[in-house]
Short mmCIF file of C-alpha atoms in Angstrom, two decimals:
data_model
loop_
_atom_site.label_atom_id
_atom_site.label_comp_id
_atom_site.label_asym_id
_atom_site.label_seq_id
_atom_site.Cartn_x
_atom_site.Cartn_y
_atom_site.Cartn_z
CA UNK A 149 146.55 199.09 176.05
CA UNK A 150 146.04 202.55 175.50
CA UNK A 151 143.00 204.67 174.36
CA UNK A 152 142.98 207.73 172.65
CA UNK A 153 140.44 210.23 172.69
CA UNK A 154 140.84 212.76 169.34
CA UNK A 155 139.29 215.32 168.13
CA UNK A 156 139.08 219.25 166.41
CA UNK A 157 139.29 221.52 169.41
CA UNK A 158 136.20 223.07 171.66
CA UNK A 159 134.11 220.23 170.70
CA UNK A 160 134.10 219.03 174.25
CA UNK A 161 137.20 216.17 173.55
CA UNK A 162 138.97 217.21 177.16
CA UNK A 163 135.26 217.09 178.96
CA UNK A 164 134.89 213.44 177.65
CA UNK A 165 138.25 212.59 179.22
CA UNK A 166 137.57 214.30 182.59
CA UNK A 167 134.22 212.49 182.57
CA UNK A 168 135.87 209.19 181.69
CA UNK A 169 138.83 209.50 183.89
CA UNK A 170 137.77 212.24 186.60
CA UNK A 171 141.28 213.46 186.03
CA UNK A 172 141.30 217.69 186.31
CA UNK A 173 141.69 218.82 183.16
CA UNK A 174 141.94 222.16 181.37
CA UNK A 175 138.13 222.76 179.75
CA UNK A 176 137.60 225.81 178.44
CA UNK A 177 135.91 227.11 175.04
CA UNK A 178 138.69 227.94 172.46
CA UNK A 179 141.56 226.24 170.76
CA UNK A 180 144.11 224.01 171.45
CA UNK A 181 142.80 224.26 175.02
CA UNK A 182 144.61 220.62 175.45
CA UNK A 183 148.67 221.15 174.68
CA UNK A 184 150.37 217.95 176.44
CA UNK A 185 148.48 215.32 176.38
CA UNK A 186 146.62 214.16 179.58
CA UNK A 187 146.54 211.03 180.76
CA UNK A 188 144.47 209.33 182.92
CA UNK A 189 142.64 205.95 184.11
CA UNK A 190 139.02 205.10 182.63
CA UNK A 191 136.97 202.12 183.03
CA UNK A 192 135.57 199.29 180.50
CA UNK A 193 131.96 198.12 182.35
CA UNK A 194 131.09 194.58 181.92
CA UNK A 195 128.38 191.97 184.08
CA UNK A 196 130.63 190.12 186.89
CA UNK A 197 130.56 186.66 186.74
CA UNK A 198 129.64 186.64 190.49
CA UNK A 199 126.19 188.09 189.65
CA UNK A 200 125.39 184.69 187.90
CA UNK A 201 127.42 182.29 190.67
CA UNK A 202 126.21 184.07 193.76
CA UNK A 203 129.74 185.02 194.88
CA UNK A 204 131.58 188.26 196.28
CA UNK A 205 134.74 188.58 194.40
CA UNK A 206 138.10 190.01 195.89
CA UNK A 207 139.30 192.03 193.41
CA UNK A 208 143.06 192.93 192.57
CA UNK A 209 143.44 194.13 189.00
CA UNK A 210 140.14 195.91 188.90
CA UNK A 211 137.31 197.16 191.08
CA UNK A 212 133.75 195.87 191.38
CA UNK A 213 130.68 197.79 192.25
CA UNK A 214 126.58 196.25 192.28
CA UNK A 215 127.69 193.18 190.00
CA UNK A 216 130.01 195.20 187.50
CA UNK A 217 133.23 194.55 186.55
CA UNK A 218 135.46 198.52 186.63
CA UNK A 219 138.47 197.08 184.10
CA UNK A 220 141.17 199.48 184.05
CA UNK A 221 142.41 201.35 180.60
CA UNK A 222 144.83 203.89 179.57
CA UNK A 223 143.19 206.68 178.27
CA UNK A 224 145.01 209.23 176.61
CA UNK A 225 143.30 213.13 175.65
CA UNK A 226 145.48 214.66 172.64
CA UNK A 227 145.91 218.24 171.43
CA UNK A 228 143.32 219.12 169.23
CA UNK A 229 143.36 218.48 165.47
CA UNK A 230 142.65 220.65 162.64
CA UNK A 231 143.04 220.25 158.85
CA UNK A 232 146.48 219.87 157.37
CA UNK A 233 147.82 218.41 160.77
CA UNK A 234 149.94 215.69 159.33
CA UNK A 235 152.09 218.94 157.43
CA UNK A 236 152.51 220.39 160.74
CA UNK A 237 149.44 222.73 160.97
CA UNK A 238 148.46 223.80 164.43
CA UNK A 239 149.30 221.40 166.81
CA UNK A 240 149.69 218.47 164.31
CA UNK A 241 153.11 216.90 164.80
CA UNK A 242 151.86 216.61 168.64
CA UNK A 243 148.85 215.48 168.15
CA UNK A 244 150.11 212.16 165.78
CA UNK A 245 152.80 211.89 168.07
CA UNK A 246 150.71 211.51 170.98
CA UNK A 247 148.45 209.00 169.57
CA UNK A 248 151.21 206.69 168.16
CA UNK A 249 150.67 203.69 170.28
CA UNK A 250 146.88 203.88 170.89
CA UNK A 251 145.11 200.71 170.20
CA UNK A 252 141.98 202.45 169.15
CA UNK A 253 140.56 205.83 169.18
CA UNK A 254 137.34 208.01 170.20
CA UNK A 255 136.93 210.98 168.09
CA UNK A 256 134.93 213.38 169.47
CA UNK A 257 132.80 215.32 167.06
CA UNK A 258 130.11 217.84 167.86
CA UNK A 259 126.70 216.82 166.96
CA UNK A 260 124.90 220.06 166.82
CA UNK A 261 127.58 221.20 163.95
CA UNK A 262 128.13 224.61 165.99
CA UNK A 263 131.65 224.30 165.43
CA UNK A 264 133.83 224.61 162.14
CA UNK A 265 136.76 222.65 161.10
CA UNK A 266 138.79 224.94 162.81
CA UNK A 267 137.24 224.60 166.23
CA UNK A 268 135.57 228.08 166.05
CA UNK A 269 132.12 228.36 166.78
CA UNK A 270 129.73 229.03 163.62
CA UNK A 271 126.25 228.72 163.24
CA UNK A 272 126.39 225.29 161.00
CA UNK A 273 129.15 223.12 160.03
CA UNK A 274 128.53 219.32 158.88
CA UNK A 275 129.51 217.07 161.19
CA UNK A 276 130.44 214.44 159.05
CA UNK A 277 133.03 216.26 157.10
CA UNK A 278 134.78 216.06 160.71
CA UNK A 279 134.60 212.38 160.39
CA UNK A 280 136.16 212.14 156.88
CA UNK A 281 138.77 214.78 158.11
CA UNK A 282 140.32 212.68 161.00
CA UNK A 283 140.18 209.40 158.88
CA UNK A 284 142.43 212.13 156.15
CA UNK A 285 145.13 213.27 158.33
CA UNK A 286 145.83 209.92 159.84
CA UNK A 287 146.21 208.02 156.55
CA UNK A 288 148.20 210.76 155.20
CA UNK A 289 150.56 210.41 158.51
CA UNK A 290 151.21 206.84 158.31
CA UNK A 291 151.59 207.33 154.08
CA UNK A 292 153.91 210.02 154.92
CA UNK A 293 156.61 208.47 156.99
CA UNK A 294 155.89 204.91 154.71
CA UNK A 295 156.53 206.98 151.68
CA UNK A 296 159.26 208.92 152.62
CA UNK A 297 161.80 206.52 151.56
CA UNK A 298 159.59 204.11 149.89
CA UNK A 299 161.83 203.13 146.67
CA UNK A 300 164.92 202.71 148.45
CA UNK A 301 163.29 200.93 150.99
CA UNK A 302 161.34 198.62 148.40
CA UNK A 303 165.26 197.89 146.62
CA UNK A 304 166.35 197.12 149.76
CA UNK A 305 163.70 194.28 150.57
CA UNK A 306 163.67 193.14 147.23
CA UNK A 307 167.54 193.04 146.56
CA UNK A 308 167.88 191.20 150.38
CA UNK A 309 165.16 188.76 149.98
CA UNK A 310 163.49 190.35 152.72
CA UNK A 311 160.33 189.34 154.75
CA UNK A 312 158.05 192.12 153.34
CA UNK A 313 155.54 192.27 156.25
CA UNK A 314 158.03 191.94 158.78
CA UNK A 315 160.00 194.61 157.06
CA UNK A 316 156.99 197.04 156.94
CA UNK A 317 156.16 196.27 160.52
CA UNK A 318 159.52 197.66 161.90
CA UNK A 319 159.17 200.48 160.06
CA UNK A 320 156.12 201.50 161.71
CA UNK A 321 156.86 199.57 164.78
CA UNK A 322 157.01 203.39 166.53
CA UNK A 323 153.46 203.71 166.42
CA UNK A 324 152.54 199.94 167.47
CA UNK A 325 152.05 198.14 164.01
CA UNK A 326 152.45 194.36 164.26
CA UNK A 327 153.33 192.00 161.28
CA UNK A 328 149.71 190.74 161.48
CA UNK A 329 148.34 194.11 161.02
CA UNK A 330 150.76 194.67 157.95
CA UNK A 331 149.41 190.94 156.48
CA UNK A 332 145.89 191.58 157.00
CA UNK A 333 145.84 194.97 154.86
CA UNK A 334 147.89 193.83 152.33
CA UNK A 335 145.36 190.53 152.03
CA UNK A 336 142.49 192.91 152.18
CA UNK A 337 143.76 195.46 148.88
CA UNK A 338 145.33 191.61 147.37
CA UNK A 339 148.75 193.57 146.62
CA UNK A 340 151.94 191.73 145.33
CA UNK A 341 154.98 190.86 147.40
CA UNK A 342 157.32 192.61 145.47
CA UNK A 343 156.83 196.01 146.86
CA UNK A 344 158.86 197.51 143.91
CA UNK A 345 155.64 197.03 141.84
CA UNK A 346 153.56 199.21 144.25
CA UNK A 347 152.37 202.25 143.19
CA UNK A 348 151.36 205.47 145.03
CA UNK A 349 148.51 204.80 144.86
CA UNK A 350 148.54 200.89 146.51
CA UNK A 351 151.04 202.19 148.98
CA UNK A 352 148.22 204.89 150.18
CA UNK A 353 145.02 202.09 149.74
CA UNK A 354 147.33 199.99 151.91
CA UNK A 355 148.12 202.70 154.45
CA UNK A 356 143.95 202.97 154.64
CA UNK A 357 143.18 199.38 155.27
CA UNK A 358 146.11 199.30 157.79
CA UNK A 359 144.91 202.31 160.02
CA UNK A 360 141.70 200.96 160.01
CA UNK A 361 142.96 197.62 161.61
CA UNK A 362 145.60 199.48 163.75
CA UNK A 363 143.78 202.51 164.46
CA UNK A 364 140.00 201.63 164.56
CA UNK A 365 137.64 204.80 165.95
CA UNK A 366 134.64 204.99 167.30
CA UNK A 367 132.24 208.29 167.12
CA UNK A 368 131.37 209.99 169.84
CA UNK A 369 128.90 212.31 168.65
CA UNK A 370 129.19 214.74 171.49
CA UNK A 371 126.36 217.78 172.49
CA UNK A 372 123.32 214.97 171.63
CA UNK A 373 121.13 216.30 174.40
CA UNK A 374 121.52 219.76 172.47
CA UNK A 375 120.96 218.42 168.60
CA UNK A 376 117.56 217.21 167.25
CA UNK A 377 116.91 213.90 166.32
CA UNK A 378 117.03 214.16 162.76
CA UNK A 379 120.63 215.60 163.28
CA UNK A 380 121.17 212.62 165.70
CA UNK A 381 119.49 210.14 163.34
CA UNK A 382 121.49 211.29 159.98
CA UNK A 383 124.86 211.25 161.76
CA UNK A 384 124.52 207.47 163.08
CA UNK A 385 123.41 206.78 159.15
CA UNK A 386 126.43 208.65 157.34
CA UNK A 387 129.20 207.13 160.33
CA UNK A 388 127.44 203.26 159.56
CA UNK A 389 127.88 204.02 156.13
CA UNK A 390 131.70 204.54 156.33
CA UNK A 391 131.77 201.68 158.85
CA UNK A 392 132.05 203.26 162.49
CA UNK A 393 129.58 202.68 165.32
CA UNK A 394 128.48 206.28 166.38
CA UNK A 395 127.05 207.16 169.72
CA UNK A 396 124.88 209.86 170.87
CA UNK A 397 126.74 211.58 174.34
CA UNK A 398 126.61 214.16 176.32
CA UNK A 399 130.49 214.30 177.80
CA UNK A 400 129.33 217.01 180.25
CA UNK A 401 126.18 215.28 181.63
CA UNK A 402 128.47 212.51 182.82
CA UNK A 403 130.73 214.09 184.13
CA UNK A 404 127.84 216.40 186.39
CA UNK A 405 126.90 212.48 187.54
CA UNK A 406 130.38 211.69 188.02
CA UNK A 407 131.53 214.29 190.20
CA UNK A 408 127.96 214.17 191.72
CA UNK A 409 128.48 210.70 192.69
CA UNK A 410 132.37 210.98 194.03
CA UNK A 411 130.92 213.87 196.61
CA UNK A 412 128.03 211.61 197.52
CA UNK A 413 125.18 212.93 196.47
CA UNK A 414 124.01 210.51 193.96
CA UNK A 415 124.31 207.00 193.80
CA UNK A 416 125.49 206.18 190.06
CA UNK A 417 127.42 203.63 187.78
CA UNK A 418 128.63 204.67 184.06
CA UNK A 419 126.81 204.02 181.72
CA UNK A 420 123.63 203.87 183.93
CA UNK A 421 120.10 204.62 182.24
CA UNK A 422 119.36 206.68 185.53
CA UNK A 423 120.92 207.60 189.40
CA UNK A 424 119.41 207.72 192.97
CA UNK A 425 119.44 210.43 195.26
CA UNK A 426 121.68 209.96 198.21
CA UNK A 427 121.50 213.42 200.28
CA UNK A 428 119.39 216.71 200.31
CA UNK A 429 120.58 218.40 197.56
CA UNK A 430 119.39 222.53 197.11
CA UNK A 431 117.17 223.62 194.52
CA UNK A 432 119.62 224.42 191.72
CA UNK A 433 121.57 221.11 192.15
CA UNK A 434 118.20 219.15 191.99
CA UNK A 435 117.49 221.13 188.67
CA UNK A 436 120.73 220.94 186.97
CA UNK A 437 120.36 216.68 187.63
CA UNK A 438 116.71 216.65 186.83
CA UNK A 439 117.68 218.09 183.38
CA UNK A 440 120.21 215.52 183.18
CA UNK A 441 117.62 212.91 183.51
CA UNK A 442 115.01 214.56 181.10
CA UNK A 443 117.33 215.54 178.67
CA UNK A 444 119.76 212.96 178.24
CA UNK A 445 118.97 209.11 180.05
CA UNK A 446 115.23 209.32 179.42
CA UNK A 447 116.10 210.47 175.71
CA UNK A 448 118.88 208.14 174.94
CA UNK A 449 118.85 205.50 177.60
CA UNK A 450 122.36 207.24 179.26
CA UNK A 451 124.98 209.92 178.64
CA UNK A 452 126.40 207.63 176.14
CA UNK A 453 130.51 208.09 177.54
CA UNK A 454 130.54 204.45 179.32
CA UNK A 455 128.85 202.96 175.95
CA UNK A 456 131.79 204.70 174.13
CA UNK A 457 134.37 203.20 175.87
CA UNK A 458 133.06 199.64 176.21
CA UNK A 459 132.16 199.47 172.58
CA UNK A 460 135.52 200.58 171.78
CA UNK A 461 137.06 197.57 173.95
CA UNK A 462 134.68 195.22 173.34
CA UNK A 463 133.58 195.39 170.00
CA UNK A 464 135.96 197.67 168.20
CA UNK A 465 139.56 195.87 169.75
CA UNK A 466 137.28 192.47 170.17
CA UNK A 467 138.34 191.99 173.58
CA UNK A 468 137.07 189.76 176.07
CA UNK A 469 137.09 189.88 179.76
CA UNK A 470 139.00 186.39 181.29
CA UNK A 471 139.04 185.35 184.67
CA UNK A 472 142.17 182.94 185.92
CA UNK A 473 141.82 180.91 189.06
CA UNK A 474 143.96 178.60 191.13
CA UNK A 475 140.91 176.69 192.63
CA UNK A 476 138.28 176.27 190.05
CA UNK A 477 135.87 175.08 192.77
CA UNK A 478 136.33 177.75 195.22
CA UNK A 479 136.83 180.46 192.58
CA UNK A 480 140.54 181.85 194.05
CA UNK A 481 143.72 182.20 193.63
CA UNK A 482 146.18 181.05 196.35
CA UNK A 483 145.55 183.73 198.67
CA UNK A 484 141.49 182.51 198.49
CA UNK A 485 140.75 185.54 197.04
CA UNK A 486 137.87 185.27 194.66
CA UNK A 487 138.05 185.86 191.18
CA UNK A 488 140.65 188.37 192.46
CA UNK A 489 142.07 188.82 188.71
CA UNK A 490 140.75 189.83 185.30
CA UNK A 491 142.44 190.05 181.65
CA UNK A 492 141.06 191.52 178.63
CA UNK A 493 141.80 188.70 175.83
CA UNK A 494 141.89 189.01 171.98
CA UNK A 495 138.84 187.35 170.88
CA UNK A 496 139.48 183.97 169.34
CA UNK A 497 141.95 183.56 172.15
CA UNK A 498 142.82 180.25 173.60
CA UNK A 499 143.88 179.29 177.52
CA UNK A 500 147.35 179.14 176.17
CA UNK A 501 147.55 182.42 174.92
CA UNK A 502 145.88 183.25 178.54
CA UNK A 503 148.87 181.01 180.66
CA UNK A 504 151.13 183.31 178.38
CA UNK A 505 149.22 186.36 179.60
CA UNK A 506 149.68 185.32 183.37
CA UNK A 507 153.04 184.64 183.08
CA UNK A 508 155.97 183.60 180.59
CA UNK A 509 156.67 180.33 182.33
CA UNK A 510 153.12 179.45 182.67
CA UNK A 511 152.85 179.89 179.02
CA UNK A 512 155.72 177.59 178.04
CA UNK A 513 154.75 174.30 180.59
CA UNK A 514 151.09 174.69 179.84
CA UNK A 515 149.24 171.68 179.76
CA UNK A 516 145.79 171.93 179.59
CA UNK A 517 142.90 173.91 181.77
CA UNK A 518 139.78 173.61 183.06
CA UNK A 519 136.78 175.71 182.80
CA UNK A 520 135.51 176.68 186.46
CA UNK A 521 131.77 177.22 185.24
CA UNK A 522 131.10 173.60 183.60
CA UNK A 523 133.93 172.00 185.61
CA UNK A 524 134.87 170.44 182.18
CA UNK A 525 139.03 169.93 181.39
CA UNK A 526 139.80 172.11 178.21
CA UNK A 527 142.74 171.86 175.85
CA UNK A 528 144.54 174.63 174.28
CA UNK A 529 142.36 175.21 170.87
CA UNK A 530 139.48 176.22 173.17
CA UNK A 531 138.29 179.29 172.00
CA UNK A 532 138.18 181.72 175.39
CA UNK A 533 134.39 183.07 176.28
CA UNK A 534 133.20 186.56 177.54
CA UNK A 535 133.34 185.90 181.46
CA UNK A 536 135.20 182.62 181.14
CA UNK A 537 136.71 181.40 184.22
CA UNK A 538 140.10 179.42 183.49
CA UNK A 539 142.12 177.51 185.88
CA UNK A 540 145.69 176.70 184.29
CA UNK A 541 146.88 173.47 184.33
CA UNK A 542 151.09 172.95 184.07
CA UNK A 543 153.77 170.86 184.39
CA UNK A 544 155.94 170.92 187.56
CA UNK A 545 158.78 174.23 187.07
#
């Protein structure tokens, strides 16, 4: 699973990736700062299940720190965007290209509206013109290589009694559409199955509904600690209204913690509301954190970069964190390390789908598993849990 984090340039898109990922990163204030992409590792925060059973896990997969769960994700930081991309402008044909297989994306506006659409600074631009912009020049990406060759491409299906989800879904299996992403937005605008009666404009409502299921984003409205609240307040209304969960951050504030952490000096977990001092610090590093505090995790409760990314995997890709053990008394695998494994699941998920998840041939003899926390045998329409603890029961290979 990949994440992508998107954006106009020099609103502080490459600072939200070095905060996420700690990855050294080019951050400076102009253009197309970011030409290949960077890639790095970031972290989806969630409550360990040891917290509530007493236990000190072993982890493998993932790292665990005070009774949180560090779960590993791609993250990706792409050239900047700018309008007209998906015709080549600026850095455009990079930009989509890089982002083809992300799962989801963060697009990182700036909330004070200091910068145009351009990515130059200005004294006002309306920040929610950048959210309209992005959602443009990805549905006119996906529209463009869909319409390309559309009638020919409709004959063909038609004429060969084609599958026409399947068929769509291998045409844009390059940037990771599945056949259930193709159903689901052709349920959702109710169009026919003969795609010779589709017209432009079905073909581009389609192409909507389907990057919104294979390309869902998530606002991060960067430069909160420097906007008022009214600014603040109006761009969480106007996002809601188009459907995205928006978040008040301040990319550079973590990434001050972050860094201030990794040397030492602080004590601090993502997405914490504040940090504790560790070791003297001199008079303008105790100001520059102090600010931090007053500015940004008294005013909105943290820097806002670790609620980005676990809303994103949690509530945008509906994923749920899945423990599999060998010993569902003990908690281990066959080592005895404890809970020394996590997945992230697809909610509605079953201990199947898990077995599957663990391995191909645990998948195919599963029998039936057992949930570690109520000791209870489960079969394989149990619907999977945040924190579950499975052990997988199969017949003998």
């Amino acid at each position: 699973m990949e994440i992508g984090v998107v954006g106009k340039p020099n609103v502080g898109k490459s600072t939200f990736f070095a905060a996420a990922t700690l990855v050294d990163v080019q951050i400076a204030n102009y253009p197309f700062t970011t030409i290949d992409a960077n890639i790095g590792v970031t972290y989806a925060t969630a409550e360990h299940p040891c917290k509530e059973l007493n236990c000190t896990p072993n982890p493998q997969n993932y790292q665990y720190k005070n009774g949180i769960a560090l779960i590993p994700i791609k993250m990706i930081d792409v050239a900047g965007l700018v309008p007209g991309a998906h015709e080549g402008r600026g850095l455009g044909n990079k930009f989509l290209d890089d982002l083809r297989m992300a799962s989801a994306l963060i697009h990182v506006i700036d909330a004070t509206g200091k910068t145009d659409a351009e990515g130059q600074p200005t004294d006002y631009h309306d920040p929610v013109e950048d959210i309209e912009f992005l959602e443009k020049e990805i549905d006119y990406w996906i529209y463009g290589i869909l319409r390309k060759n559309w009638e020919k491409f409709a004959k063909r299906v038609k004429m060969q009694g084609l599958k026409l989800s399947k068929a769509i879904a291998d045409q844009l299996a390059g940037i990771g559409v599945s056949e259930d992403d193709v159903l689901e937005a052709m349920h959702r605008v109710n169009l026919s199955d003969d795609p010779t009666k589709w017209s432009d404009e079905d073909l581009f409502n389609f192409v909507r509904e389907l990057r919104k299921i294979n390309k869902p984003i998530i606002i991060a409205a960067n430069k909160a600690d420097a906007a008022d609240d009214e600014q603040i307040k109006r761009l969480i209304r106007e996002g809601e209204k188009r459907g995205y969960i928006v978040v008040p951050t301040s990319a550079a504030a973590e990434l001050t913690l972050r860094k201030a952490a990794k040397a030492g000096y602080i004590d601090y977990i993502p997405g914490s509301r504040d940090f504790k001092v560790l070791k003297p610090l001199n008079e303008k590093q105790k100001h520059g954190l102090e600010l931090i505090r007053e500015k940004v995790l008294n005013r909105f409760g943290s820097t806002g970069v670790q609620e980005v990314i676990n809303r994103a995997v949690f509530e945008l890709l509906q994923l749920i964190p899945v423990y599999p053990v060998e010993d569902e008394h003990k908690l281990t695998d066959q080592f005895g390390n404890v809970l020394p494994h996590v997945f992230l699941m697809k909610k509605g998920s079953t201990p199947r789908d898990l077995a599957f998840k663990v391995h191909t041939d645990l998948g195919r003899t599963f029998l039936y598993a057992i949930n570690a926390k109520t000791h209870r045998r489960v079969g394989e329409d149990y619907e999977l849990q945040f924190n579950d603890i499975i052990k997988i029961v199969a017949t003998a290979r």
